[in-house]
Coordinates of C-alpha atoms in Angstrom, one line a residue:
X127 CA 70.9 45.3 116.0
X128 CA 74.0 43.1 117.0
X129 CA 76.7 46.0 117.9
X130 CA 80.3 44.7 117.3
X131 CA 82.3 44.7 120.8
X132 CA 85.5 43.6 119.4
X133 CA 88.5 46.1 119.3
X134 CA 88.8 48.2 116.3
X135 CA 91.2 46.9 113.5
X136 CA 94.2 49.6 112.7
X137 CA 92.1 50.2 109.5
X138 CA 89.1 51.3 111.2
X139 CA 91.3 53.5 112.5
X140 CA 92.7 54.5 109.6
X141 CA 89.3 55.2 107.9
X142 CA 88.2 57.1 111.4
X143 CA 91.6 59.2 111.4
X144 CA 91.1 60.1 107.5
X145 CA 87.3 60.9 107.8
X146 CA 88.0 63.4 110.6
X147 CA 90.9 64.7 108.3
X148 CA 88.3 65.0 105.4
X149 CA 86.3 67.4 107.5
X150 CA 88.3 69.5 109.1
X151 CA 89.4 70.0 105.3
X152 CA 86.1 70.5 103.9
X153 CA 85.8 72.9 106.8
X154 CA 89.0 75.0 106.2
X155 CA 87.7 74.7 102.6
X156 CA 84.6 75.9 103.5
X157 CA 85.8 79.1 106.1
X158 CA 88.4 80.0 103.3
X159 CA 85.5 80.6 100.4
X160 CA 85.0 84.2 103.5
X161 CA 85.9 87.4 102.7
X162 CA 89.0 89.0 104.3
X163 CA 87.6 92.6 105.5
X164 CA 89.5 96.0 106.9
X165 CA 87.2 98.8 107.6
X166 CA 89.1 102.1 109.0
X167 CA 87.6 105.0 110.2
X168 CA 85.9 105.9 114.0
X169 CA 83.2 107.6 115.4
X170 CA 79.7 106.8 114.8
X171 CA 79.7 106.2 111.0
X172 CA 82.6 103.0 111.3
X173 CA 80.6 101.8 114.8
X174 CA 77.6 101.6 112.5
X175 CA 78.7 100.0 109.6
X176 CA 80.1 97.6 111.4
X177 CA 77.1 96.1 112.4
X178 CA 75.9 95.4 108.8
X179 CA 78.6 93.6 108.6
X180 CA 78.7 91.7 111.4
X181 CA 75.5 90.5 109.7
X182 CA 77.7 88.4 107.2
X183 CA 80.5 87.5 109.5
X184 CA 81.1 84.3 111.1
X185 CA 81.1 83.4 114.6
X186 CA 84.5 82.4 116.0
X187 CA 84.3 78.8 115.4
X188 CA 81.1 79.0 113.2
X189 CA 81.3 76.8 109.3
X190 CA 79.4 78.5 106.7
X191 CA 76.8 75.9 105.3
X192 CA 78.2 74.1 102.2
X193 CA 74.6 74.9 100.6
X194 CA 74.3 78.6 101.1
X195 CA 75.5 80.3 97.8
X196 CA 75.5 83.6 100.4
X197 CA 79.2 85.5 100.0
X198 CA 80.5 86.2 104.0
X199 CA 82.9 87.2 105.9
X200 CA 85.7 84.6 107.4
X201 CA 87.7 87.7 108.8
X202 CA 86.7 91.4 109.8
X203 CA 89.1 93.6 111.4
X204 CA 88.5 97.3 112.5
X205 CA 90.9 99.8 112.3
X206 CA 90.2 102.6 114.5
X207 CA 91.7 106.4 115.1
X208 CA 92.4 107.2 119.1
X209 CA 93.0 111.2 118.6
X210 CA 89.4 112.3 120.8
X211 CA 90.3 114.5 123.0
X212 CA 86.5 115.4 124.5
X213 CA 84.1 114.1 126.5
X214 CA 84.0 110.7 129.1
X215 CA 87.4 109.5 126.3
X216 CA 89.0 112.6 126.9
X217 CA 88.9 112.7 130.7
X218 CA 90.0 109.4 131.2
X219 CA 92.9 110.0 128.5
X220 CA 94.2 112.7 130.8
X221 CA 93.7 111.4 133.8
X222 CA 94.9 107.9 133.8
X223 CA 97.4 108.7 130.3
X224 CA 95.9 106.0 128.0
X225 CA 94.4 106.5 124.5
X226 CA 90.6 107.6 124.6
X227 CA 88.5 104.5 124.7
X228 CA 85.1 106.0 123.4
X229 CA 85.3 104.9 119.4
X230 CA 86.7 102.0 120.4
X231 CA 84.2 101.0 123.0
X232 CA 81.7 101.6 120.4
X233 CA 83.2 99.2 117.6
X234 CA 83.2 96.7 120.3
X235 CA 79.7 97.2 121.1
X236 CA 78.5 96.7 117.5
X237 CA 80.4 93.6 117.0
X238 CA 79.2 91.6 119.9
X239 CA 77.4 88.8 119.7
X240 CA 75.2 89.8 122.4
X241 CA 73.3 93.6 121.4
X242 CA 71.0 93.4 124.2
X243 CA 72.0 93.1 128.1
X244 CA 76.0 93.3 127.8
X245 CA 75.6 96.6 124.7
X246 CA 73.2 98.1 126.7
X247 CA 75.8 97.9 130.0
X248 CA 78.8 98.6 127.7
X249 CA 76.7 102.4 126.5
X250 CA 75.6 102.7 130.1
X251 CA 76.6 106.8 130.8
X252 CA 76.4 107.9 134.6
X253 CA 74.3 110.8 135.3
X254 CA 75.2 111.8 138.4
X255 CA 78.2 110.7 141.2
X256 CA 81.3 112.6 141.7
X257 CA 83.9 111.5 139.4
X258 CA 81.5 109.2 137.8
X259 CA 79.1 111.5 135.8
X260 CA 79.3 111.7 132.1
X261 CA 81.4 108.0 132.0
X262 CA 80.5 105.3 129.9
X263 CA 80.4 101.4 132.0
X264 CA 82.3 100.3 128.2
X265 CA 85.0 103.3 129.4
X266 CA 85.7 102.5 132.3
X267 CA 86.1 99.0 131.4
X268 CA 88.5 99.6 129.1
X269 CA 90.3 102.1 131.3
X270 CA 90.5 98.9 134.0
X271 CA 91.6 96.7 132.0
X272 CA 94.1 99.1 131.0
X273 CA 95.1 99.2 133.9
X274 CA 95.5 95.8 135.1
X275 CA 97.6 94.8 131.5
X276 CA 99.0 97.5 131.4
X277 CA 99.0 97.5 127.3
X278 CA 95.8 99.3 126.2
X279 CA 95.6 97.0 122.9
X280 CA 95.4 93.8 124.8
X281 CA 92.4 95.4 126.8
X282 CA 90.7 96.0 123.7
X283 CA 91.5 91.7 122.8
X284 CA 89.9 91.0 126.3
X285 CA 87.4 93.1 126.5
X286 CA 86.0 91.8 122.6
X287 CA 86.7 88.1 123.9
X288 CA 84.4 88.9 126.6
X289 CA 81.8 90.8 124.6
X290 CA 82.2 87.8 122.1
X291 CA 82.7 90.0 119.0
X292 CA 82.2 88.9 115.4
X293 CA 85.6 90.4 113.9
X294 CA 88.6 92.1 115.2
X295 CA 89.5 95.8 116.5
X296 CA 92.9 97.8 116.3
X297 CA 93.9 101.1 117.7
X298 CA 95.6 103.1 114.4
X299 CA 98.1 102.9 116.3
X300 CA 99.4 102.0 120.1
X301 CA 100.7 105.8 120.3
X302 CA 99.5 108.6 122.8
X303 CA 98.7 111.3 119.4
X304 CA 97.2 114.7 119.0
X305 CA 95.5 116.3 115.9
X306 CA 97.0 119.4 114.6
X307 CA 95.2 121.6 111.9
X308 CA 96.7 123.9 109.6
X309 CA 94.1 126.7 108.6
X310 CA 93.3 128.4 105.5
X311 CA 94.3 131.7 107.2
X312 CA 97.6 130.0 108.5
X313 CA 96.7 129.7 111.8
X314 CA 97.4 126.3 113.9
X315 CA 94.9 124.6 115.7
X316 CA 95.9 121.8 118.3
X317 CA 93.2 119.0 119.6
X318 CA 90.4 117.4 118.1
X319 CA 87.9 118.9 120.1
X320 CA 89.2 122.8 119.2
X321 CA 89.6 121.7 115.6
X322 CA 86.2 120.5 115.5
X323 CA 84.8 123.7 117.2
X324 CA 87.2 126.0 115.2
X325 CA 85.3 128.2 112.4
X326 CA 88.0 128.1 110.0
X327 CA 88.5 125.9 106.7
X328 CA 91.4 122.7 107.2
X329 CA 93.4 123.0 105.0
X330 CA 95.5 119.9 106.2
X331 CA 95.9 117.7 109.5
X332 CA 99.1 116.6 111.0
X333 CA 99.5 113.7 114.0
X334 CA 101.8 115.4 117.0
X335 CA 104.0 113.3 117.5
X336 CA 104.8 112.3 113.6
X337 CA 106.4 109.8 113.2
X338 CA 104.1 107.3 114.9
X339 CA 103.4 103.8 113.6
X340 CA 100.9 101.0 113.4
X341 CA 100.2 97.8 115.1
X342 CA 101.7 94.5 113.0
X343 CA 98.2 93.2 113.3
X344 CA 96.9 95.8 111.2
X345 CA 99.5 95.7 108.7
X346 CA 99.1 92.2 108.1
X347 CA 95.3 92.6 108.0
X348 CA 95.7 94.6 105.3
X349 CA 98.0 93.0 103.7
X350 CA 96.0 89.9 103.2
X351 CA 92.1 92.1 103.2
X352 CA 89.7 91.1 100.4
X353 CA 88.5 94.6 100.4
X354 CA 89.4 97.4 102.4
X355 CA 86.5 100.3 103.3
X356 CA 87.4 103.6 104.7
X357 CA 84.5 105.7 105.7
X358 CA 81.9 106.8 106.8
X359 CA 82.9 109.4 109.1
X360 CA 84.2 113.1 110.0
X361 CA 86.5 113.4 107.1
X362 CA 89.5 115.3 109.4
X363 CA 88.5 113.5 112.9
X364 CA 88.0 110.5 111.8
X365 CA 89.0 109.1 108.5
X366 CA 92.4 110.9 107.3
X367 CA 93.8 110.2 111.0
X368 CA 94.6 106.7 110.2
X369 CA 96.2 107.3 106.7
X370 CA 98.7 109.5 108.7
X371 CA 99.8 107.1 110.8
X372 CA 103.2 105.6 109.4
X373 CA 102.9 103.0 106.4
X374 CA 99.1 102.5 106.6
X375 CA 98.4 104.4 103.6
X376 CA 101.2 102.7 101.7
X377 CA 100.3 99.2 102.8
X378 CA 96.7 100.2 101.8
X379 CA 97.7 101.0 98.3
X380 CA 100.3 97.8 97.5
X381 CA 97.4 95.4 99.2
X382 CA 95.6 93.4 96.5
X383 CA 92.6 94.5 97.9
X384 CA 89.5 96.6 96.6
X385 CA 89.3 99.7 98.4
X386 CA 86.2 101.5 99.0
X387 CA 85.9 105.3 100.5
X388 CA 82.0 105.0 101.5
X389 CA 81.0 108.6 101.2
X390 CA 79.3 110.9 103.7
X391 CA 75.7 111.8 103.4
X392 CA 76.0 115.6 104.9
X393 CA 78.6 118.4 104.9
X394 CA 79.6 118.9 108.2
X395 CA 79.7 122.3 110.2
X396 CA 83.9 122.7 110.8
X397 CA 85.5 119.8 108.7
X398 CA 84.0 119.3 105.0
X399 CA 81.5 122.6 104.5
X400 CA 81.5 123.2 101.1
X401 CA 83.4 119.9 100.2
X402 CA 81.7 117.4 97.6
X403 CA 82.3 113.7 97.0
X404 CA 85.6 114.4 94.8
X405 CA 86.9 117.2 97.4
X406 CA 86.2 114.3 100.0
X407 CA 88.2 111.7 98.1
X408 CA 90.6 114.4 97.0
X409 CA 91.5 115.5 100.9
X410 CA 92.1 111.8 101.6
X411 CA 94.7 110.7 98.5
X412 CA 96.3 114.3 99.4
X413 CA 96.8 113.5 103.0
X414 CA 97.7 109.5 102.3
X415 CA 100.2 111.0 99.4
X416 CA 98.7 108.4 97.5
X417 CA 95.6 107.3 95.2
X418 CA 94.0 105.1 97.8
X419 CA 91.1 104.0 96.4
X420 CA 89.3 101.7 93.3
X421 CA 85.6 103.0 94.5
X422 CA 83.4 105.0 95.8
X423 CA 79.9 104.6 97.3
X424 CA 77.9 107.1 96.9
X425 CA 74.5 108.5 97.9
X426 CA 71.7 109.5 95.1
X427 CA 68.8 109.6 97.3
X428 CA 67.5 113.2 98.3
X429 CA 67.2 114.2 101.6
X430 CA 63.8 115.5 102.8
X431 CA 63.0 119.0 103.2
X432 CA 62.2 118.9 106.9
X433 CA 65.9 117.5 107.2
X434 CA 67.5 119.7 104.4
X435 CA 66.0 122.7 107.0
X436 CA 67.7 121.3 110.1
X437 CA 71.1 120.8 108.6
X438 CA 71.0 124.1 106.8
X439 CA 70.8 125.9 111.1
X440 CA 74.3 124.5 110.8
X441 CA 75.4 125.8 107.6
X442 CA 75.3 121.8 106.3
X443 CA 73.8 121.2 103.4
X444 CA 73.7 117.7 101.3
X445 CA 77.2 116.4 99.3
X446 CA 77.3 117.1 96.1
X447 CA 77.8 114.0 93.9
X448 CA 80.4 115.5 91.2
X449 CA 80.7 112.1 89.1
X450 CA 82.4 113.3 86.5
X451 CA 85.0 114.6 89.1
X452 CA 85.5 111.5 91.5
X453 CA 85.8 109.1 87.6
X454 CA 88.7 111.8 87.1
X455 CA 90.6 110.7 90.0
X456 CA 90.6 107.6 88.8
X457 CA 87.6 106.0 91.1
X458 CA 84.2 104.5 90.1
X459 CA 81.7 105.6 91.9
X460 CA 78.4 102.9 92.9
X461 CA 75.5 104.8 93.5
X462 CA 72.8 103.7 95.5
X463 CA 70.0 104.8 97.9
X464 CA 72.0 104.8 101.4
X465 CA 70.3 108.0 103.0
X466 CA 67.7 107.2 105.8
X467 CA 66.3 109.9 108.1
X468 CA 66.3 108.1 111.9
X469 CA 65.4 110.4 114.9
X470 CA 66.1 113.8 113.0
X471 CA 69.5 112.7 111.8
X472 CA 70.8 111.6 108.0
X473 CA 71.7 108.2 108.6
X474 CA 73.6 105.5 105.9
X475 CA 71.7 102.6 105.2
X476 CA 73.4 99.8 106.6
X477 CA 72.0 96.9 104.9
X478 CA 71.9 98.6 101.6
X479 CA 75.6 99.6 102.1
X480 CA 76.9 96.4 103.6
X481 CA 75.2 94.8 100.6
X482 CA 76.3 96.5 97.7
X483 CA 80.0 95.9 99.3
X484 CA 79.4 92.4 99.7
X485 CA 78.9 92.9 95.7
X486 CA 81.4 94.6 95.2
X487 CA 83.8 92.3 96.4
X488 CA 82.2 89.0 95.0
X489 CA 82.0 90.8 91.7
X490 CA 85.9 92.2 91.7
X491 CA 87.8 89.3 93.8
X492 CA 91.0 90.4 94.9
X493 CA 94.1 89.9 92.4
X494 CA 96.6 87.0 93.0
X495 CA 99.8 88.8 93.1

């Protein structure tokens, strides 16, 4: 082959210039067919379904194949509450005063790239050293980054840079808050880990302070979300935490989004004993002072009877799935067989979950305001 050594014309640059320009387009074009995603919650049920998720998310820098008719994700951000008060989160909160890094840590964790060596360091809990035992490595990470930035929300962005995480993750808010329950009996209960351990019913949660408010970041995430998922989790720990933090709920509600509530599996002992999937929802629009959500995923498999036994030594028991009562708020509920049994424990199923949302949101695109 003769191979031309002569300078380029200005058209061959031309034609270069608008062939690169063609694919960076049909690459923008390509990233922008992705789902915008919020998921809000904490503890273990957001950690978890985050990593079905992550399962349809893109890589920063990753291009979805122009022949893959599978729907993904081109954005996921998690919102997550900072109220724990207990444990390895809770020591470090008080001793160095910065929000509890355990939930967090966790969401981190499940959106890495990596879920062998660098997960395995990040869950890494001491078992013995003075001052050390109990900690989390992912805790004390955060609690040095903390301290080096001196901003706890850019330790989070560092610490997921490092970790390489497939989506995006937001403290509710930025605030140093407290959980306050107000009984059934009229008593007042102050601190996640006494509300959690009281015996009484919640009536309803307040933040101490108030008046507390969000990160823009999370705003605009919602604003522009695809679909927005709250749950699973602790219904008074971790889910209605983050609708009281200021303008969250109402941004929520005005976003164009679809908005699932992904039901719990189980009652759980001091927060939602007694409660069923339209008591669930219901706690949530009262606490939000709004009708937050367009669905509901709910769980119709039964739970075995070697599990239904263990839960029931706590006084838990299965959630009822009162259908007619959820469609009477004004929710659809999508039932499906989420419940697995792992280790002893009542566990969503990830993929079926992350799947039937995927659905959801091909099926029901968001509106064009």
């Amino acid at each position: 082959m003769k191979v031309n050594t002569a300078s380029p014309s200005s058209a061959d640059h031309i034609t270069a210039d608008r062939l690169k320009s063609d694919r960076t387009s049909e690459e923008k074009r390509a990233r922008e067919r992705g789902l915008r995603v919020v998921a809000i919650g904490g503890g273990t049920g957001l950690s978890t379904l985050l990593t079905g998720l992550k399962r349809f998310t893109l890589a920063p820098g990753e291009i979805p194949s122009k022949d893959s008719d599978q729907q993904i994700i081109r954005d996921l951000c998690a919102v997550v509450t900072v109220s724990d008060d207990g444990g390895s989160s809770g020591r470090l909160r008080k001793e160095l005063n910065m929000l509890p890094p355990g939930d967090i840590r966790n969401c981190i964790v499940a959106l890495s790239e990596d879920e062998a060596l660098l997960s395995k360091l990040f869950r890494h809990r001491f078992d013995k050293g003075s001052g050390l035992e109990g900690h989390s490595f992912g805790n004390l990470f955060l609690a040095a980054l903390t301290s080096i930035t001196s901003d706890f929300s850019e330790a989070v962005r560092l610490s997921s840079e490092i970790l390489l995480t497939r989506g995006h993750i937001y403290p509710a808010t930025t605030s140093n808050i407290e959980l306050e329950a107000l009984m059934d009996d009229g008593s007042r209960v102050r601190g996640e880990t006494k509300i959690t351990a009281s015996s009484g019913r919640i009536h309803e949660l307040f933040l101490v302070p108030p008046d507390v408010g969000p990160m823009p970041q999370t705003m605009e995430a919602i604003a522009h979300a695809d679909m927005i998922t709250i749950g699973p989790g602790s219904l008074f720990t971790s889910l209605i935490p983050n609708l009281l933090v200021r303008g969250i709920s109402q941004a929520i509600v005005e976003s164009q989004a679809t908005k699932v509530y992904i039901c719990n599996l189980m009652t759980q002992a001091n927060e939602s004993l007694g409660l069923s999937a339209a008591d669930h929802i219901q706690a949530l629009n009262r606490h939000g002072q709004k009708q937050v959500f367009d669905y509901a995923l709910i769980n119709r498999a039964p739970v075995s009877n070697e599990m239904k036994a263990k839960y029931a030594l706590e006084g838990a028991c299965q959630i009822v799935n009162d259908l007619d009562a959820v469609e009477a708020l004004g929710v659809i509920p999508v039932l499906g067989d989420y419940l697995e049994e792992v280790a002893g424990v009542a566990r969503h199923n990830t993929t079926r979950v992350t799947r039937d949302l995927m659905d959801l949101a091909t099926q029901h695109p968001r509106q064009q305001a």
